[in-house]
Short mmCIF file of C-alpha atoms in Angstrom, two decimals:
data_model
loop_
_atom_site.label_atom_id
_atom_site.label_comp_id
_atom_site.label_asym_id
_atom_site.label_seq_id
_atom_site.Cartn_x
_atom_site.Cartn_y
_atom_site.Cartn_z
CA UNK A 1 37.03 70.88 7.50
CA UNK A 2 37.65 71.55 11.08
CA UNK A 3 39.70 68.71 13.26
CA UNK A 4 36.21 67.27 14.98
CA UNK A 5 35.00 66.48 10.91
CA UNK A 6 38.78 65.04 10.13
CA UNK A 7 38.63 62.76 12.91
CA UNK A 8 35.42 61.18 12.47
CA UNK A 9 36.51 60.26 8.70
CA UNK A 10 39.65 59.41 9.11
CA UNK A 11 38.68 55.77 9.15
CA UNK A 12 37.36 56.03 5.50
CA UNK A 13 40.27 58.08 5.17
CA UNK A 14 42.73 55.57 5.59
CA UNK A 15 40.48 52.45 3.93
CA UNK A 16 40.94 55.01 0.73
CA UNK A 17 37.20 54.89 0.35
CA UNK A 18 36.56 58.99 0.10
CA UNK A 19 36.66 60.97 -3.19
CA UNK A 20 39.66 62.57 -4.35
CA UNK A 21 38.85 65.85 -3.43
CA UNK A 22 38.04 65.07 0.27
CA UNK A 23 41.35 62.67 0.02
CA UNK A 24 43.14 65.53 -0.65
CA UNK A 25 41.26 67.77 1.95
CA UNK A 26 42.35 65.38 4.78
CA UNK A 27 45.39 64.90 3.57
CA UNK A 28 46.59 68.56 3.66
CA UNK A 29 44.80 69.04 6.98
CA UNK A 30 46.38 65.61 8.88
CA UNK A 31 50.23 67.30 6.98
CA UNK A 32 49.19 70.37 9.26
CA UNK A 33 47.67 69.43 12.24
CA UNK A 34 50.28 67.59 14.60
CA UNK A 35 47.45 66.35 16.68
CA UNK A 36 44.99 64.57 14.31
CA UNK A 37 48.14 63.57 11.93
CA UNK A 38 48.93 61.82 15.35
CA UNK A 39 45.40 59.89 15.18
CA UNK A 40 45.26 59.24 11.99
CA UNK A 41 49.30 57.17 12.57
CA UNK A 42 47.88 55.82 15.67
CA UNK A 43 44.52 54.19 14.04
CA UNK A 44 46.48 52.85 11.28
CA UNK A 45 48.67 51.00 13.62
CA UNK A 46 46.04 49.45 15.81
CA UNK A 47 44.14 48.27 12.85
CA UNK A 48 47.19 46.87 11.29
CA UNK A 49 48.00 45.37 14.49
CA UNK A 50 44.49 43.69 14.71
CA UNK A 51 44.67 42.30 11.74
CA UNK A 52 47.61 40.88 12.01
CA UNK A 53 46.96 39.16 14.96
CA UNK A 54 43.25 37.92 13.88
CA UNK A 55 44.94 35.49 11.28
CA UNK A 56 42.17 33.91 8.96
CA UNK A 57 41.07 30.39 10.78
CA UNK A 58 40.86 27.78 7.39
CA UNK A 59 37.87 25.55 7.99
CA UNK A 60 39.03 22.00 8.86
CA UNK A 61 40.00 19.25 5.91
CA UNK A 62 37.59 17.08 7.36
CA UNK A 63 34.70 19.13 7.37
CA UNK A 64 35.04 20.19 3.60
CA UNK A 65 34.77 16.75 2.56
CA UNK A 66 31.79 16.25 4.85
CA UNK A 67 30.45 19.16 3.44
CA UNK A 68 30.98 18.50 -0.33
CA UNK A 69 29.48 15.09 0.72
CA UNK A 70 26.28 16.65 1.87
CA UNK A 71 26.15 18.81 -0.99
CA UNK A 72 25.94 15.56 -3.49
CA UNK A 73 23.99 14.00 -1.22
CA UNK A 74 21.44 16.77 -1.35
CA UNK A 75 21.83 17.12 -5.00
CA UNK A 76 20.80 13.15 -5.51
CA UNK A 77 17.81 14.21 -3.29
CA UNK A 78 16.48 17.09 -4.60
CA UNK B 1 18.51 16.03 -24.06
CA UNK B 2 19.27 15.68 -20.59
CA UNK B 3 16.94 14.54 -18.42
CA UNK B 4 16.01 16.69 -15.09
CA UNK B 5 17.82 14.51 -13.03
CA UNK B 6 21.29 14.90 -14.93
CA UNK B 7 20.65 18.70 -14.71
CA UNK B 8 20.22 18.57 -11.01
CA UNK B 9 23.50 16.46 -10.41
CA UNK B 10 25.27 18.79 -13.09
CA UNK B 11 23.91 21.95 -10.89
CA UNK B 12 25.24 20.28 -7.71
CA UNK B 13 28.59 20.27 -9.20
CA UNK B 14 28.33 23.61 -10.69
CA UNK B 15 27.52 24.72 -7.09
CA UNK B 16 30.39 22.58 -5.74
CA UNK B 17 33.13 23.70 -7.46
CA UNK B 18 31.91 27.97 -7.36
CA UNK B 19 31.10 27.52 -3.56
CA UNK B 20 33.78 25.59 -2.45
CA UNK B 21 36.71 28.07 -2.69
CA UNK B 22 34.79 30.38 -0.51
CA UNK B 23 34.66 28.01 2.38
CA UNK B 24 37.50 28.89 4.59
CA UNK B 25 37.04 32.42 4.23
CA UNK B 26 33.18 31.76 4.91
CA UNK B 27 33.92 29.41 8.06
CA UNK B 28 36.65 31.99 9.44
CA UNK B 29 33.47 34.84 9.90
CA UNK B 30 31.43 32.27 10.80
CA UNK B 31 33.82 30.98 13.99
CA UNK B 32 34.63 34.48 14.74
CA UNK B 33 30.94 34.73 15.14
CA UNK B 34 30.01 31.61 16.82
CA UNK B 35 33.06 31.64 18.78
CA UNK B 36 33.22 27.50 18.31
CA UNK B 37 34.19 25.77 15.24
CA UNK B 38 31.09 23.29 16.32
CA UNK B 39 28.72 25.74 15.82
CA UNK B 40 30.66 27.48 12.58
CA UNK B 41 30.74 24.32 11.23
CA UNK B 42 26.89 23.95 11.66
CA UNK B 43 26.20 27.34 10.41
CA UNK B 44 28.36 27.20 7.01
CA UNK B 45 27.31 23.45 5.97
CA UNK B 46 23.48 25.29 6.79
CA UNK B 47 24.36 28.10 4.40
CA UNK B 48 26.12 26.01 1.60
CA UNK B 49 22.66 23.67 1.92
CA UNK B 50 20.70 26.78 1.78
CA UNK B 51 23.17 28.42 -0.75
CA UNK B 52 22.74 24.95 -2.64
CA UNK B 53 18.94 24.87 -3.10
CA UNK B 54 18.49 28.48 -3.91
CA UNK B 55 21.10 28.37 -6.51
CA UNK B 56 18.86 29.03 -9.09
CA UNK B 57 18.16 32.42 -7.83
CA UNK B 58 21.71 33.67 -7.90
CA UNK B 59 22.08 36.31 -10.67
CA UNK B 60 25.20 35.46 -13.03
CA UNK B 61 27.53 38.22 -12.90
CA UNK B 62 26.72 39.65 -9.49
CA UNK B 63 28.70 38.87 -6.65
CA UNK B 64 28.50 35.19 -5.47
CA UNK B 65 31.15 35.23 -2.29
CA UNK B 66 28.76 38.34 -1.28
CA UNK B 67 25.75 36.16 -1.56
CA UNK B 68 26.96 33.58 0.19
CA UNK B 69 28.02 35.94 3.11
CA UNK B 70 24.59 36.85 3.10
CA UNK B 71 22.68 33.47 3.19
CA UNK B 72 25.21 33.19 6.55
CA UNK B 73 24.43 36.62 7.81
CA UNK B 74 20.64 35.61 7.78
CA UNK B 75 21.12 31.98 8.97
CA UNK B 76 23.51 33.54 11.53
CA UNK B 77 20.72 35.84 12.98
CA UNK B 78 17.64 33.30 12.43
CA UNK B 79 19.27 30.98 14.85
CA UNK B 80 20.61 33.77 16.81
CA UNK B 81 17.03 34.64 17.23
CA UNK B 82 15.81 31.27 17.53
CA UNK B 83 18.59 31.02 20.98
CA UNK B 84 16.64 34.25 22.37
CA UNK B 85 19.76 35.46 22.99
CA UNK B 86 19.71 39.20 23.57
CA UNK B 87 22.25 41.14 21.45
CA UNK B 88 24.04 43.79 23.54
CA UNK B 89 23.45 46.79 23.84
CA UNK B 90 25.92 49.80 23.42
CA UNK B 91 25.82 53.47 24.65
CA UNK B 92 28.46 54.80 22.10
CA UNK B 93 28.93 58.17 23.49
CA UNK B 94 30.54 56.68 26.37
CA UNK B 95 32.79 54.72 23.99
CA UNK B 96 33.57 57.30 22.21
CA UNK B 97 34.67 59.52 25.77
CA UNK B 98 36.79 56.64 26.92
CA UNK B 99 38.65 56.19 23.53
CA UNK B 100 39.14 59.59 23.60
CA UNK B 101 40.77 60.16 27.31
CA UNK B 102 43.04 56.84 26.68
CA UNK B 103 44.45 58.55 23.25
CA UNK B 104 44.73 62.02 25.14
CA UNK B 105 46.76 60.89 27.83
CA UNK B 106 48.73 57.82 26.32
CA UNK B 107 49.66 59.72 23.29
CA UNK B 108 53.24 60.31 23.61
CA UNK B 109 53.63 56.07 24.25
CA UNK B 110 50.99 55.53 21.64
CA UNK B 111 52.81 57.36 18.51
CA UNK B 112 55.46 54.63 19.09
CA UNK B 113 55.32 51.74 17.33
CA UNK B 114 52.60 49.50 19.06
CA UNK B 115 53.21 46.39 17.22
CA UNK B 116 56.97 46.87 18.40
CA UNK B 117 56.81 48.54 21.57
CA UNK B 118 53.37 48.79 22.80
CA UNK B 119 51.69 46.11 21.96
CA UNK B 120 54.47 43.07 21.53
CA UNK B 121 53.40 41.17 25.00
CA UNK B 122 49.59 41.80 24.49
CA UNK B 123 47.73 38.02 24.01
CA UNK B 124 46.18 37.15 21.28
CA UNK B 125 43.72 35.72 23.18
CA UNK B 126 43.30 39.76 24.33
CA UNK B 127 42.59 40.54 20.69
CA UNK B 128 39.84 37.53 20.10
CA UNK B 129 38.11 38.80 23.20
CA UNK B 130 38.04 42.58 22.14
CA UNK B 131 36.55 41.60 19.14
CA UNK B 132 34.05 39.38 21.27
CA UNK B 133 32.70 42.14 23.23
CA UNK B 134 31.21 43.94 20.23
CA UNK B 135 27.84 43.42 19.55
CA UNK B 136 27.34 40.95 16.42
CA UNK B 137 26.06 43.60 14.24
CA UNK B 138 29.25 45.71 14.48
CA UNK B 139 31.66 42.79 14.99
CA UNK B 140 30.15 41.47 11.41
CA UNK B 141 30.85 44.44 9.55
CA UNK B 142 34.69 44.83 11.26
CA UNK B 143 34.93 41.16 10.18
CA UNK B 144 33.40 41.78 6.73
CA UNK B 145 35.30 45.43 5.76
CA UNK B 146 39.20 44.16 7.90
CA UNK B 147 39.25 40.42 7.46
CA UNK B 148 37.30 39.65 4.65
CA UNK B 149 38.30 42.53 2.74
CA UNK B 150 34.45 43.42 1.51
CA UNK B 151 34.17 46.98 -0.14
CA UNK B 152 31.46 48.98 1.69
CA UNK B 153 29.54 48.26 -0.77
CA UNK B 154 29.26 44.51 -0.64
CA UNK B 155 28.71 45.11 2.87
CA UNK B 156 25.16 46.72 2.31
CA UNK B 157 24.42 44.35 -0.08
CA UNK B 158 25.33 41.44 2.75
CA UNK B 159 23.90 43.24 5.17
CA UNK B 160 20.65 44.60 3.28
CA UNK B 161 21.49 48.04 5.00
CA UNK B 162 22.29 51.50 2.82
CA UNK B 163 25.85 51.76 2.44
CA UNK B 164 25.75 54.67 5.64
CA UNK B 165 24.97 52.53 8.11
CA UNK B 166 27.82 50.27 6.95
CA UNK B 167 30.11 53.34 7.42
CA UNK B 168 28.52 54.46 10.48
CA UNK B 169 28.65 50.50 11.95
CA UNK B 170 32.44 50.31 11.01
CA UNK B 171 33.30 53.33 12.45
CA UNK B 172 31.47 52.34 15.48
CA UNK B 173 32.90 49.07 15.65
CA UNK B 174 36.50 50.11 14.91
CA UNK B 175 36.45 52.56 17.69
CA UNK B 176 34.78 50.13 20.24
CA UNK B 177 37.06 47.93 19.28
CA UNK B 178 40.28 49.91 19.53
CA UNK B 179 39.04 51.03 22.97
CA UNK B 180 38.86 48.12 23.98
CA UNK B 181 42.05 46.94 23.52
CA UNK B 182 43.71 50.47 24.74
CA UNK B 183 41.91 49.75 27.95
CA UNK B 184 43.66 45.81 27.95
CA UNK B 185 46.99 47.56 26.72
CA UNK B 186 46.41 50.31 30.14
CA UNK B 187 45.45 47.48 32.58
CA UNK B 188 48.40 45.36 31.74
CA UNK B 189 50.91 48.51 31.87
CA UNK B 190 51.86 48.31 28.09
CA UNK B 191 50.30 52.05 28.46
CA UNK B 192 50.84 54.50 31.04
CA UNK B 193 47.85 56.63 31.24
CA UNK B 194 45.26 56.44 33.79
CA UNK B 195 41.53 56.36 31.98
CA UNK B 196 39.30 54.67 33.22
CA UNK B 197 37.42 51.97 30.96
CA UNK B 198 34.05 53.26 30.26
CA UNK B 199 31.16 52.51 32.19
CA UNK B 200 28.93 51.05 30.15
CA UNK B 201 25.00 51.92 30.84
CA UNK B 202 21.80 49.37 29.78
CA UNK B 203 19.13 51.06 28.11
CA UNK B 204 16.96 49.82 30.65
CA UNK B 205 18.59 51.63 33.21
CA UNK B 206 18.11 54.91 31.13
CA UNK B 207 14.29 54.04 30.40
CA UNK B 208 13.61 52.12 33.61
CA UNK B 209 15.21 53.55 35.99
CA UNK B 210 18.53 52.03 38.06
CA UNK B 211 17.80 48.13 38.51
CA UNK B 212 18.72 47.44 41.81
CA UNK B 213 22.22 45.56 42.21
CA UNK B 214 20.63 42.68 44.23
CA UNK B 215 18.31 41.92 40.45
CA UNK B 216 21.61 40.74 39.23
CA UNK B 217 21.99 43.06 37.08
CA UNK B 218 24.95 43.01 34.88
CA UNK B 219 27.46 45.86 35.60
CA UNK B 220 28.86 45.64 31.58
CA UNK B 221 25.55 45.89 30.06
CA UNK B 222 25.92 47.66 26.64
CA UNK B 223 23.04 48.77 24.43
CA UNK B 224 23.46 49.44 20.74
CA UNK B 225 20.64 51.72 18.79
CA UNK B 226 17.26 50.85 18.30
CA UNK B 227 16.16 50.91 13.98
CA UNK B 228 15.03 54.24 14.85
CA UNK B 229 18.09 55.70 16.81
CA UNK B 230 20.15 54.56 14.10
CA UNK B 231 18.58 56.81 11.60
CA UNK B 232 18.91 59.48 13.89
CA UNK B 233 22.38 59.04 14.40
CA UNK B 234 23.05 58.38 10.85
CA UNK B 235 22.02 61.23 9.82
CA UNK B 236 23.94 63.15 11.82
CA UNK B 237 27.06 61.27 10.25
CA UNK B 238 25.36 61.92 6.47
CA UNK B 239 25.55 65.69 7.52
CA UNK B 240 29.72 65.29 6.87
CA UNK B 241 28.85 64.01 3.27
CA UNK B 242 30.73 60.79 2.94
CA UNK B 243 31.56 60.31 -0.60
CA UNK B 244 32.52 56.90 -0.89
CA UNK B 245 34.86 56.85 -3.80
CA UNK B 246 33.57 53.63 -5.40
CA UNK B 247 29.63 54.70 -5.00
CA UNK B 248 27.21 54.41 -7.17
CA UNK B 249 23.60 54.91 -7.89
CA UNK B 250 22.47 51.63 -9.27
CA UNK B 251 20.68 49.24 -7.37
CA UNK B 252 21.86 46.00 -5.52
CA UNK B 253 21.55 43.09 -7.62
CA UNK B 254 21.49 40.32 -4.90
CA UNK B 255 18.12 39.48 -3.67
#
């Protein structure tokens, strides 16, 4: 695998989704190539950073119980 | 015997109490789509009435926060379609060329740590708006695989797409998104280097000919691939032979 193929897998790389045999593949190649072991650190940061920062919104109290009271509602109705 | 009545009310609660526990994590795609908790509000208590009277159609045993997500994904894009609003439209390679000039020349600041050093003053509000400025198909499945945590597999079955164009949306996605906020992180000096943000190009343009500036055309007009050019493209990415660890063959029980 040349650096072009690394790079556009290195995503699925680091969500631990490929095999273990291209796992391994990457892995030795990212241990020897400076430059896409760079990418591969720098991805990993931003998405860690994104997620951290997109913090799950909870839906309001108020609108579950107007919700569950729709859902009875709709259950007397149907 | 119960009669059909009791059943129904016994259903509602069975509904009730499997649904509910899914709500916030429901509602949190769902304002992340919207971008207002009016309309995310609207658009889960649509798919839990939805969810509700189509209950009976849920296969035991499959994945019921997945099917859920999906009832929302096509309530999401039935209104969206009922709005007429046009979804954007992206020309990737240039994405791609941008993301790639801001890593070249900011790489010695970027293999710092970005949360600590890069990356400490940048908004949130910076973040939220990054993520806004992907097309909904991509922002879904960045939402679905980062936030929600769905395996790519889940995601096809949401999505009623082959488990490819998952991969080939979140990689997509993930890169448009990261540009993005490179470009913020360059404009507000938390970066050095001196990329400019891509250009982005409407299809039109490329099919039509340059609109003239006076039409009102807009400058950030980004196209994303027709059915067609998705295959295309796909394929390309199916050449590198992802083998998605948790794959399989069998077919996707959700209807």
């Amino acid at each position: 695998m040349g650096c072009e193929d690394v790079r556009r897998v290195i995503y699925f790389f680091l969500d631990g989704s490929l095999n273990d045999a291209k796992l391994r593949e990457i892995s030795r190649h990212l241990d020897d190539c400076p430059d896409c072991g760079m990418r591969a650190r720098i991805q990993k940061r931003l998405r860690q950073f994104i997620r951290r920062r997109l913090t799950p919104v909870a839906a309001p109290e108020r609108f579950k119980v107007r919700l569950s009271r729709s859902l009875r509602a709709l259950s007397y109705e149907l | 015997m119960k009669s059909a009545v009791a059943n129904d009310h016994e259903q509602g609660w069975d509904f009730e109490k499997a649904a509910m526990p899914y709500v916030d994590s429901l509602y949190n795609t769902a304002y992340r789509m919207t971008r207002n908790s009016e309309d995310a509000e609207d658009l889960v208590q649509e798919t839990y009435l939805k969810a509700y009277k189509y209950y009976d159609k849920f296969e035991e045993g499959t994945n019921f926060k997945a099917w859920l997500f999906k009832i929302m994904k096509n309530t999401f894009i039935n209104n969206y379609r009922k709005k007429k609003l046009t979804p954007h439209k992206i020309d990737f390679s240039e994405i791609e060329e941008s993301y790639e000039r801001v890593i070249q020349k900011n790489a010695p600041d970027l293999i710092k740590d970005p949360e600590s050093e890069i990356f400490q003053d940048m908004m949130d509000a910076d973040v939220k708006r990054a993520l806004d400025s992907l097309p909904h198909d991509y922002k879904m499945v960045v939402l679905l695989a980062d936030i929600e945590g769905f395996s790519y597999k889940e995601i096809a079955e949401i999505l009623d797409c082959p488990v490819g164009t998952v991969m080939s949306r979140l990689y997509r996605g993930r890169k448009m998104l990261e540009r993005t906020l490179l470009d913020y992180a360059r404009k507000y000096g938390y970066i050095r280097g001196g990329a400019e943000p891509a250009k982005m190009r409407s299809r039109k343009d490329d099919l039509k000919g340059r609109k003239k500036k006076d039409e009102g055309a807009e400058e950030v007009e980004v196209r994303e691939p027709d059915e067609n050019e998705e295959e295309i493209l796909f394929k390309e990415e199916e050449d590198f032979e992802f083998e998605v660890a948790d794959e399989e063959d069998e077919e996707f029980a959700i209807e």
